[in-house]
mmCIF file with all atom_site columns, C-alpha atoms and ligand atoms in Angstrom:
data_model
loop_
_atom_site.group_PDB
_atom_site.id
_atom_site.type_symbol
_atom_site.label_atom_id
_atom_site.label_alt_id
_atom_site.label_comp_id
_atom_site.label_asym_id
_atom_site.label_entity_id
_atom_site.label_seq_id
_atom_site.pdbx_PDB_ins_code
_atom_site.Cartn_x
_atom_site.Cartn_y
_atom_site.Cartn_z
_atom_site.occupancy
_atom_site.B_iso_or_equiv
_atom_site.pdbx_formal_charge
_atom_site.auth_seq_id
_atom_site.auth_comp_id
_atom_site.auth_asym_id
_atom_site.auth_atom_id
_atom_site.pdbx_PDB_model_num
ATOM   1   C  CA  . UNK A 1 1   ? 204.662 8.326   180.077 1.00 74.00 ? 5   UNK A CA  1
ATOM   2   C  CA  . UNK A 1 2   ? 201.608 9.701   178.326 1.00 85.00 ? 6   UNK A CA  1
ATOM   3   C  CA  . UNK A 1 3   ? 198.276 8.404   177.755 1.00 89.00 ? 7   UNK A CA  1
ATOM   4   C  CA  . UNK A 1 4   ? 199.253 7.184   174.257 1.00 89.00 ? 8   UNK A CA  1
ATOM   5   C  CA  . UNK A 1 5   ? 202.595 5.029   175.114 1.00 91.00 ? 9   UNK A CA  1
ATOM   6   C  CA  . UNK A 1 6   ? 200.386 3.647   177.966 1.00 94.00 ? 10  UNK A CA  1
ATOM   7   C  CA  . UNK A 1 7   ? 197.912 2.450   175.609 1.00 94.00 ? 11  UNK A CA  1
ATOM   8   C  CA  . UNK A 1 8   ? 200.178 1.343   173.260 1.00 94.00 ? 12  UNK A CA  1
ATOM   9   C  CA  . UNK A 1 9   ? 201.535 -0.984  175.949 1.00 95.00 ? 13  UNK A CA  1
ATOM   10  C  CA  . UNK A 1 10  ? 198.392 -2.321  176.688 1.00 96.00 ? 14  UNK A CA  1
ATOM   11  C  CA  . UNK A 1 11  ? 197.965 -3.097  173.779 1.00 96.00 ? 15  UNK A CA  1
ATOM   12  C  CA  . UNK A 1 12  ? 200.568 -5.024  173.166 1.00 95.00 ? 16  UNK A CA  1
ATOM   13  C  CA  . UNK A 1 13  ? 200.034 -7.404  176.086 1.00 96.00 ? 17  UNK A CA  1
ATOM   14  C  CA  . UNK A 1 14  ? 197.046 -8.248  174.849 1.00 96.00 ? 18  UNK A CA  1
ATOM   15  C  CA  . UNK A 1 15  ? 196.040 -11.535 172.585 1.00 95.00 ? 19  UNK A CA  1
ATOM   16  C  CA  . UNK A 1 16  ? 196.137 -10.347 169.389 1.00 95.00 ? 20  UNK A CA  1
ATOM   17  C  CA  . UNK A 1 17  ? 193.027 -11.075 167.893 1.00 95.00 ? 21  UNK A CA  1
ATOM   18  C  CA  . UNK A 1 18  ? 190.772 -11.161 171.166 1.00 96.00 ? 22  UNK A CA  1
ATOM   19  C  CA  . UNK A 1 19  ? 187.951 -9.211  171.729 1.00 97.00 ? 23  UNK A CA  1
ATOM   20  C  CA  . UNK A 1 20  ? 189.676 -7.108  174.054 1.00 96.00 ? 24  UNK A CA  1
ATOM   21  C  CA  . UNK A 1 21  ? 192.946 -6.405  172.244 1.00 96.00 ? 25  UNK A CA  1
ATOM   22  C  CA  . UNK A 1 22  ? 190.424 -5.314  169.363 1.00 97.00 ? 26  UNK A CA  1
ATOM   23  C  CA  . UNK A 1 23  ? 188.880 -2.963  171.790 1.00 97.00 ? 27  UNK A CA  1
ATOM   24  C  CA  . UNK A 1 24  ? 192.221 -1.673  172.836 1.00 96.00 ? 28  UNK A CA  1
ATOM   25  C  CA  . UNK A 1 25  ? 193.258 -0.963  169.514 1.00 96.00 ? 29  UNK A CA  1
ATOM   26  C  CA  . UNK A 1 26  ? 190.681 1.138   168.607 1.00 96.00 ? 30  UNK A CA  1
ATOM   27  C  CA  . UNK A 1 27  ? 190.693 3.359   171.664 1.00 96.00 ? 31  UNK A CA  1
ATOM   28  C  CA  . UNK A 1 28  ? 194.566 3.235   170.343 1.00 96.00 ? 32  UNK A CA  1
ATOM   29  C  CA  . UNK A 1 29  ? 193.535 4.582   167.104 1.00 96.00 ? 33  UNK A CA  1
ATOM   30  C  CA  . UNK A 1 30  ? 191.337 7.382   168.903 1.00 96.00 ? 34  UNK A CA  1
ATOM   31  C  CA  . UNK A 1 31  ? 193.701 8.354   170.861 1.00 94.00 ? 35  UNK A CA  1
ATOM   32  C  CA  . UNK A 1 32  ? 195.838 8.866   167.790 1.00 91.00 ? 36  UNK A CA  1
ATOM   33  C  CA  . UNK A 1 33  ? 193.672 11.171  165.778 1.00 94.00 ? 37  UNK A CA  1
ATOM   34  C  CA  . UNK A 1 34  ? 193.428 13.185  168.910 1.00 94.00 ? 38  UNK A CA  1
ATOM   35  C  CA  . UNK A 1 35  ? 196.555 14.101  168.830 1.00 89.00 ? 39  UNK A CA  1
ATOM   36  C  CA  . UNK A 1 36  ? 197.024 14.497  165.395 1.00 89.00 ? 40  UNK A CA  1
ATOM   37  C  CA  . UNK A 1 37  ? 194.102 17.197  165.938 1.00 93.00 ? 41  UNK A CA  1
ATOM   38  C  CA  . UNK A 1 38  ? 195.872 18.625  168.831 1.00 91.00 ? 42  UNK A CA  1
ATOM   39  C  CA  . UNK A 1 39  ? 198.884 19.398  167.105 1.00 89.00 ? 43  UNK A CA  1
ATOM   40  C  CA  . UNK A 1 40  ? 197.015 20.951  163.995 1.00 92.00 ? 44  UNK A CA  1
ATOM   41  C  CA  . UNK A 1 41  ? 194.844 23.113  165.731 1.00 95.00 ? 45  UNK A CA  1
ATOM   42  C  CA  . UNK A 1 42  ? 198.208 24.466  167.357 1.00 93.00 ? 46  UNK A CA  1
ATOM   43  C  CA  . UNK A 1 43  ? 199.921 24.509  164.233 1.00 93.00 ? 47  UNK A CA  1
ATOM   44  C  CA  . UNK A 1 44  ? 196.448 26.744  163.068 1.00 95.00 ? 48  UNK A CA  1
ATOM   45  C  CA  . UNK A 1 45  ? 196.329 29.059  166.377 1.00 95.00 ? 49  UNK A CA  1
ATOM   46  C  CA  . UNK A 1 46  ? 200.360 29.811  166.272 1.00 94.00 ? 50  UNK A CA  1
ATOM   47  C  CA  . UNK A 1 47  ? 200.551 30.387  162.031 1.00 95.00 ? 51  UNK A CA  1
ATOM   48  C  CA  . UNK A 1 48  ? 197.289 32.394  162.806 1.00 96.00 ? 52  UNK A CA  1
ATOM   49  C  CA  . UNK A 1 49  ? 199.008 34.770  165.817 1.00 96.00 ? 53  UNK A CA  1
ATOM   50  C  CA  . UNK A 1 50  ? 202.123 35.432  163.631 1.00 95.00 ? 54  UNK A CA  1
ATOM   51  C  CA  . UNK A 1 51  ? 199.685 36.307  160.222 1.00 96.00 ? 55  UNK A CA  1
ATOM   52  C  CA  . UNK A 1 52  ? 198.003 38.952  162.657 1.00 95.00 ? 56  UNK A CA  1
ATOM   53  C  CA  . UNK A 1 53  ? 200.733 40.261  164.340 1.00 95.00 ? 57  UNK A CA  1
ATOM   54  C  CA  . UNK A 1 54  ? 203.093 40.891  161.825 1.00 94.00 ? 58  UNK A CA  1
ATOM   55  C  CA  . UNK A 1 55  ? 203.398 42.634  158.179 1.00 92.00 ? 59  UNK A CA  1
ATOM   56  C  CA  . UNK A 1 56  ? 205.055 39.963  156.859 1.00 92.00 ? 60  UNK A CA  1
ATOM   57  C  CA  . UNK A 1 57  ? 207.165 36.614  157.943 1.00 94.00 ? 61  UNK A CA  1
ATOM   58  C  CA  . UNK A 1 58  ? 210.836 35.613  156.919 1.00 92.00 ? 62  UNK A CA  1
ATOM   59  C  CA  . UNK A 1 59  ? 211.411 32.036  157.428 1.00 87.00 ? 63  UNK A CA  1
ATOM   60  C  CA  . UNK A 1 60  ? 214.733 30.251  156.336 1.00 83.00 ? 64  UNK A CA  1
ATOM   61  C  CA  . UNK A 1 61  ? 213.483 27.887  153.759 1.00 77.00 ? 65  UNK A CA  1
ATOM   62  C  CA  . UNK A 1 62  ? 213.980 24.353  155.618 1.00 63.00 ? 66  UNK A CA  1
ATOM   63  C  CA  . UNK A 1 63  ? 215.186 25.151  158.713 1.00 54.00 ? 67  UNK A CA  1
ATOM   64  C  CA  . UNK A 1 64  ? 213.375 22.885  160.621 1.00 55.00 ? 68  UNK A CA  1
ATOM   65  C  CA  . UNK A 1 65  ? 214.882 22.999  164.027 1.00 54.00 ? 69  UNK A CA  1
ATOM   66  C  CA  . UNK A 1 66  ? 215.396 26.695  164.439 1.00 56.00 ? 70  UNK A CA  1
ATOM   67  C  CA  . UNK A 1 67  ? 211.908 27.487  163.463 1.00 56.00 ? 71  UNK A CA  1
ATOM   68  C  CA  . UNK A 1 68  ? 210.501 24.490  165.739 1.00 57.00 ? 72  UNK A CA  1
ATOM   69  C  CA  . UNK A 1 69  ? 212.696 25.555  168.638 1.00 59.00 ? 73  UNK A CA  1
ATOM   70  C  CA  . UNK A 1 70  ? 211.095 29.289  168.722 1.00 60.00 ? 74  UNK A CA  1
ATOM   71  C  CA  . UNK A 1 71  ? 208.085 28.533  168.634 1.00 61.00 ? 75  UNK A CA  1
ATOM   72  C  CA  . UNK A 1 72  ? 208.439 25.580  171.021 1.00 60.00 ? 76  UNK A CA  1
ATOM   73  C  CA  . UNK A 1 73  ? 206.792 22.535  169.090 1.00 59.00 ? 77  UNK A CA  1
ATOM   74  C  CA  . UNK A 1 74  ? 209.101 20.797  171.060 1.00 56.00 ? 78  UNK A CA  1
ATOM   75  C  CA  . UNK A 1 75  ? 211.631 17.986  170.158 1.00 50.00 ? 79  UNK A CA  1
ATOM   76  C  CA  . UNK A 1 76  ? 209.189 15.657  168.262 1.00 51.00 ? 80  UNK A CA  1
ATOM   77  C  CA  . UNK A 1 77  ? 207.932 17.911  165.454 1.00 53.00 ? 81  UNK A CA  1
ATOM   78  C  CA  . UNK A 1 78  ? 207.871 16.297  162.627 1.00 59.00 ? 82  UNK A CA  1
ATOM   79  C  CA  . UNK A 1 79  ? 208.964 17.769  158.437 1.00 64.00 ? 83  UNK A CA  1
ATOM   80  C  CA  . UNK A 1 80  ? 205.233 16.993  158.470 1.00 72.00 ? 84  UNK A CA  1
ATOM   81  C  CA  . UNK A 1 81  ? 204.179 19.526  161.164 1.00 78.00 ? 85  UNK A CA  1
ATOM   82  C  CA  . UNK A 1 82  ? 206.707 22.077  159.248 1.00 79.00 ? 86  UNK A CA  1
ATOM   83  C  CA  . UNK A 1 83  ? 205.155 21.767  155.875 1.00 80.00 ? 87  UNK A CA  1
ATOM   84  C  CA  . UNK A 1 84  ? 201.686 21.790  157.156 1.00 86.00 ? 88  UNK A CA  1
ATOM   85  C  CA  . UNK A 1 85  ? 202.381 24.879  159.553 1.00 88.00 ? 89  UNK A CA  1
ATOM   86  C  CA  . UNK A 1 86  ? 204.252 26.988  156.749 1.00 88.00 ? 90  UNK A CA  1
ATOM   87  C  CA  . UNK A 1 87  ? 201.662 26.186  154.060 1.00 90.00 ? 91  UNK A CA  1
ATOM   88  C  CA  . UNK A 1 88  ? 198.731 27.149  156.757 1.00 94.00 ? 92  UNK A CA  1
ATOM   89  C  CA  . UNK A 1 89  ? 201.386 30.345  157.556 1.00 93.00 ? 93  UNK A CA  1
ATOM   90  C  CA  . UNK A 1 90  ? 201.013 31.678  154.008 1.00 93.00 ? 94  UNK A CA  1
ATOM   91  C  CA  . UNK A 1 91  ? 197.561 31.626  152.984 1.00 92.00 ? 95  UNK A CA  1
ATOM   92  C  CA  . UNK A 1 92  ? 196.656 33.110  156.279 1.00 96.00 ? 96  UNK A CA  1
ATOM   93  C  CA  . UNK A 1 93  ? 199.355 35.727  155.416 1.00 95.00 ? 97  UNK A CA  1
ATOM   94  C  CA  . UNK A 1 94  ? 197.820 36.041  151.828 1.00 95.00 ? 98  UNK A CA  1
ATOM   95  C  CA  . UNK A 1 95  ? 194.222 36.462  152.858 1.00 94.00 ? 99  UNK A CA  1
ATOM   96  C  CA  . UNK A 1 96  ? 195.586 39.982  154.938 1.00 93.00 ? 100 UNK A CA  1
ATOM   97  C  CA  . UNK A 1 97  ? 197.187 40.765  151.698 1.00 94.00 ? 101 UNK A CA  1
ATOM   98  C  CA  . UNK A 1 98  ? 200.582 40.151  153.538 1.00 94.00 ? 102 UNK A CA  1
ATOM   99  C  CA  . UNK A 1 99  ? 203.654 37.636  152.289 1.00 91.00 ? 103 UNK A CA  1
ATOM   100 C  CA  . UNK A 1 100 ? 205.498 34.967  153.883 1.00 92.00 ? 104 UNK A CA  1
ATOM   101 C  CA  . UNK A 1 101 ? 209.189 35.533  152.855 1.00 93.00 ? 105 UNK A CA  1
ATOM   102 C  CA  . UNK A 1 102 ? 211.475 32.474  151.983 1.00 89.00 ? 106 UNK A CA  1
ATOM   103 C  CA  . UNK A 1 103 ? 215.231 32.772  152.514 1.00 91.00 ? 107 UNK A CA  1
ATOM   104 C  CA  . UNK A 1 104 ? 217.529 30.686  150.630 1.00 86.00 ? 108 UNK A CA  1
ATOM   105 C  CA  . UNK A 1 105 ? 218.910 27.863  152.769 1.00 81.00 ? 109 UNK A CA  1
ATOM   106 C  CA  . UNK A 1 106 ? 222.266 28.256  151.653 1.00 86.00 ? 110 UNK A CA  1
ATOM   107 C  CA  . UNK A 1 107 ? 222.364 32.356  153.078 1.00 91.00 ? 111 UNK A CA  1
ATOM   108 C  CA  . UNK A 1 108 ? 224.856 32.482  155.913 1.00 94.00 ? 112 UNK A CA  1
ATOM   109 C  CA  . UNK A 1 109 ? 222.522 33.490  158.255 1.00 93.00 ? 113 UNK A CA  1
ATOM   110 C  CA  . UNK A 1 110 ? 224.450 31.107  161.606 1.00 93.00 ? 114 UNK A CA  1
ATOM   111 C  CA  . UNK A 1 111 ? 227.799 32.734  160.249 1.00 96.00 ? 115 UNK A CA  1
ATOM   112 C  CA  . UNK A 1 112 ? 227.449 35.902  159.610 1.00 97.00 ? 116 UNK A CA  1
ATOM   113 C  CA  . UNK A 1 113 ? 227.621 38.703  162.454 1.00 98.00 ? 117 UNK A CA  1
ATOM   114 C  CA  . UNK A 1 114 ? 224.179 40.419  162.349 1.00 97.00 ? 118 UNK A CA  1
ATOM   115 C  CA  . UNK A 1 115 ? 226.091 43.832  163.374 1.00 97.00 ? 119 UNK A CA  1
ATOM   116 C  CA  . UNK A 1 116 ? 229.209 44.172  160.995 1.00 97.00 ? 120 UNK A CA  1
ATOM   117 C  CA  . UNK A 1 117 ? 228.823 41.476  158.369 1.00 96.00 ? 121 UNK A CA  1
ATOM   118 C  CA  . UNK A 1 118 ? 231.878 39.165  159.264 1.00 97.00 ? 122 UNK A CA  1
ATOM   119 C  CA  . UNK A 1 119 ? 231.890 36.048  158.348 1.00 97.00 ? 123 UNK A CA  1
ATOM   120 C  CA  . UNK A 1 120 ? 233.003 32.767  160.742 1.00 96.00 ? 124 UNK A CA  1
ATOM   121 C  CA  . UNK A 1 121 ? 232.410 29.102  161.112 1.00 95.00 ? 125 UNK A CA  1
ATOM   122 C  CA  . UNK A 1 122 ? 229.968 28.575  163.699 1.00 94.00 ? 126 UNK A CA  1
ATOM   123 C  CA  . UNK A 1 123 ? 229.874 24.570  164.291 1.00 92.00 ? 127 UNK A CA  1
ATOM   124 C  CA  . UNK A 1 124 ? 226.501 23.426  165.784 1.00 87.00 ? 128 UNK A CA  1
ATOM   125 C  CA  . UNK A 1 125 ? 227.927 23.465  169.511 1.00 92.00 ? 129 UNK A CA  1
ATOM   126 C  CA  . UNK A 1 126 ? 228.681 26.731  169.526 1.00 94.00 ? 130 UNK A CA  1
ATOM   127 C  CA  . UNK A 1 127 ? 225.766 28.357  170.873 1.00 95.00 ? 131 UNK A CA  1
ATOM   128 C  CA  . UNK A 1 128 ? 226.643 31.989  171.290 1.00 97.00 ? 132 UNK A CA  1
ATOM   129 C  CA  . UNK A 1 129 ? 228.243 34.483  168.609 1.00 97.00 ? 133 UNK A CA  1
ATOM   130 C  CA  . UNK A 1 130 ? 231.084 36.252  169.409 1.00 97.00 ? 134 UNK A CA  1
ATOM   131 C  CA  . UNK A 1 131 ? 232.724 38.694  166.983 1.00 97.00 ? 135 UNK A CA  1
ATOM   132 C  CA  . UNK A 1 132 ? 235.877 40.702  166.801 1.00 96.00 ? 136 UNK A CA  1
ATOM   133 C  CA  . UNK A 1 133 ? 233.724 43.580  166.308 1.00 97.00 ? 137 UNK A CA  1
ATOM   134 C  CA  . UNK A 1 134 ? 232.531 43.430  169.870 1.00 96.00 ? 138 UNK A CA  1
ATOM   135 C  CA  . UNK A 1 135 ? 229.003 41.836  169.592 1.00 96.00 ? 139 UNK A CA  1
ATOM   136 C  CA  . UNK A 1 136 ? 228.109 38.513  171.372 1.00 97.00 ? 140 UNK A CA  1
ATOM   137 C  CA  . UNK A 1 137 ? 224.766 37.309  170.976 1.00 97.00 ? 141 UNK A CA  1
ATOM   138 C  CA  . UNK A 1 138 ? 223.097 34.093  171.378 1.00 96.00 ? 142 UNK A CA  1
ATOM   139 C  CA  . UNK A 1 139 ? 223.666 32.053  168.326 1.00 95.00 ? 143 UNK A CA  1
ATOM   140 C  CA  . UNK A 1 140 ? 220.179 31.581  166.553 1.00 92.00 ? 144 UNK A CA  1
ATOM   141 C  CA  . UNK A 1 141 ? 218.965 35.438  167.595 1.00 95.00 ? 145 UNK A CA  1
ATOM   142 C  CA  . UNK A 1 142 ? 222.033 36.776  165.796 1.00 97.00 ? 146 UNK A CA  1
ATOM   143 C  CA  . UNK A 1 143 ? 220.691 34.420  162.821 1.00 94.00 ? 147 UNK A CA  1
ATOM   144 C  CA  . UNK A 1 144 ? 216.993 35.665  162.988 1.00 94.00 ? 148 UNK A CA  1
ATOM   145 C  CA  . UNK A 1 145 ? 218.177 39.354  162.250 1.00 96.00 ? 149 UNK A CA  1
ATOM   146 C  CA  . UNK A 1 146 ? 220.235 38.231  159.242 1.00 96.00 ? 150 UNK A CA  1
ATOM   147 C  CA  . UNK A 1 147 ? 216.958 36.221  158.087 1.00 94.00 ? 151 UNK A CA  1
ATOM   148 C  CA  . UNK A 1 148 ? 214.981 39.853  159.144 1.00 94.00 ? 152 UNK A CA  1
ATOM   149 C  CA  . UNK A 1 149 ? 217.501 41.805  157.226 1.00 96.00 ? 153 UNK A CA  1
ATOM   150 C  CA  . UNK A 1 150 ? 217.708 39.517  154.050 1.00 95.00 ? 154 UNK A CA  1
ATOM   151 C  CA  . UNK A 1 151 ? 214.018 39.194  153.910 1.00 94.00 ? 155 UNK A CA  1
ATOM   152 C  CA  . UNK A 1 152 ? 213.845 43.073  154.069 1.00 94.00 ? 156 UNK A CA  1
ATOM   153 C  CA  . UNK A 1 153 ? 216.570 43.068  151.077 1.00 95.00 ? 157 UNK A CA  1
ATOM   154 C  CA  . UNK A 1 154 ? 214.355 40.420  149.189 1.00 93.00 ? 158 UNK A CA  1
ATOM   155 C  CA  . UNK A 1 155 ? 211.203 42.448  149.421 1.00 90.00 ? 159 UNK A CA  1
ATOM   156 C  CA  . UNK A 1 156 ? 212.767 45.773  148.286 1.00 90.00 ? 160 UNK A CA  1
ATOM   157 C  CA  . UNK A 1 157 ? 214.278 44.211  145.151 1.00 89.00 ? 161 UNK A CA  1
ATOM   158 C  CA  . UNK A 1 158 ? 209.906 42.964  144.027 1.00 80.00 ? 162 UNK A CA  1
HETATM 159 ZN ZN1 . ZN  B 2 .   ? 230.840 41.745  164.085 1.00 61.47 ? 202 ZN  B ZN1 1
#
């Protein structure tokens, strides 16, 4: 359990009203706001490592859960934290003069085979790609190089 469950719980065998369930509640609160700050200054530090490492960033517009899962925010991030970390992701981008690079939600990136272009349903339990073409690859790295590739499409067509 951490720190915040366990003072949520004390705070909910208090008497609501008394002087200590007042005090519990704020240290509650406290606790709350620091980690909300945790999780943006992450959010910060990790959009700020990708700006600097890389030319330029395809993300699949709204794909929360693939994005989260790579760059382990673990199970609990919220749309919140995905908003907040994209927006903070592009002007940290902009200010090197580099682009963050939106693919369409609807591009096949799960079912399409990232080495000859075939096409297959790929329902979410299916966690590895395998192709009559030979290729098997795990299912959401085959997906990042059809993001890569489509994002490199995108940017020659500006
Ligand atoms: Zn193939």
């Amino acid at each position: 359990m951490d720190r915040l469950t366990k003072a949520q719980r004390v705070l909910s065998r208090r008497i609501k009203g008394s002087e200590r369930w007042k005090k519990q509640r704020l240290f509650v609160a406290k606790l709350h706001e620091k980690v909300a700050n945790q999780r943006k200054n992450s959010l910060h530090h990790k959009s700020k490592e990708l700006a600097t490492v890389f030319d330029a960033v395809a993300v699949e517009d709204l794909n929360m859960k693939g994005m989260s899962r790579a760059l382990k925010f673990g199970k609990s991030v919220a749309d919140n934290d995905w908003v907040m970390f994209t927006t903070y992701l592009t002007y940290k981008l902009e200010e090197q003069g580099k682009k963050l690079i939106k693919v369409d939600k609807w591009f096949p990136s799960t079912q399409t085979c990232s080495c000859c272009g075939n096409k297959k349903e790929m329902p979410m339990s299916v966690r590895t790609y395998e192709c009559s073409c030979g290729s098997i690859m795990e299912r959401d790295h085959n997906a990042a190089i059809n993001i890569k590739n489509e994002a490199i499409r995108l940017l020659a067509l500006e």
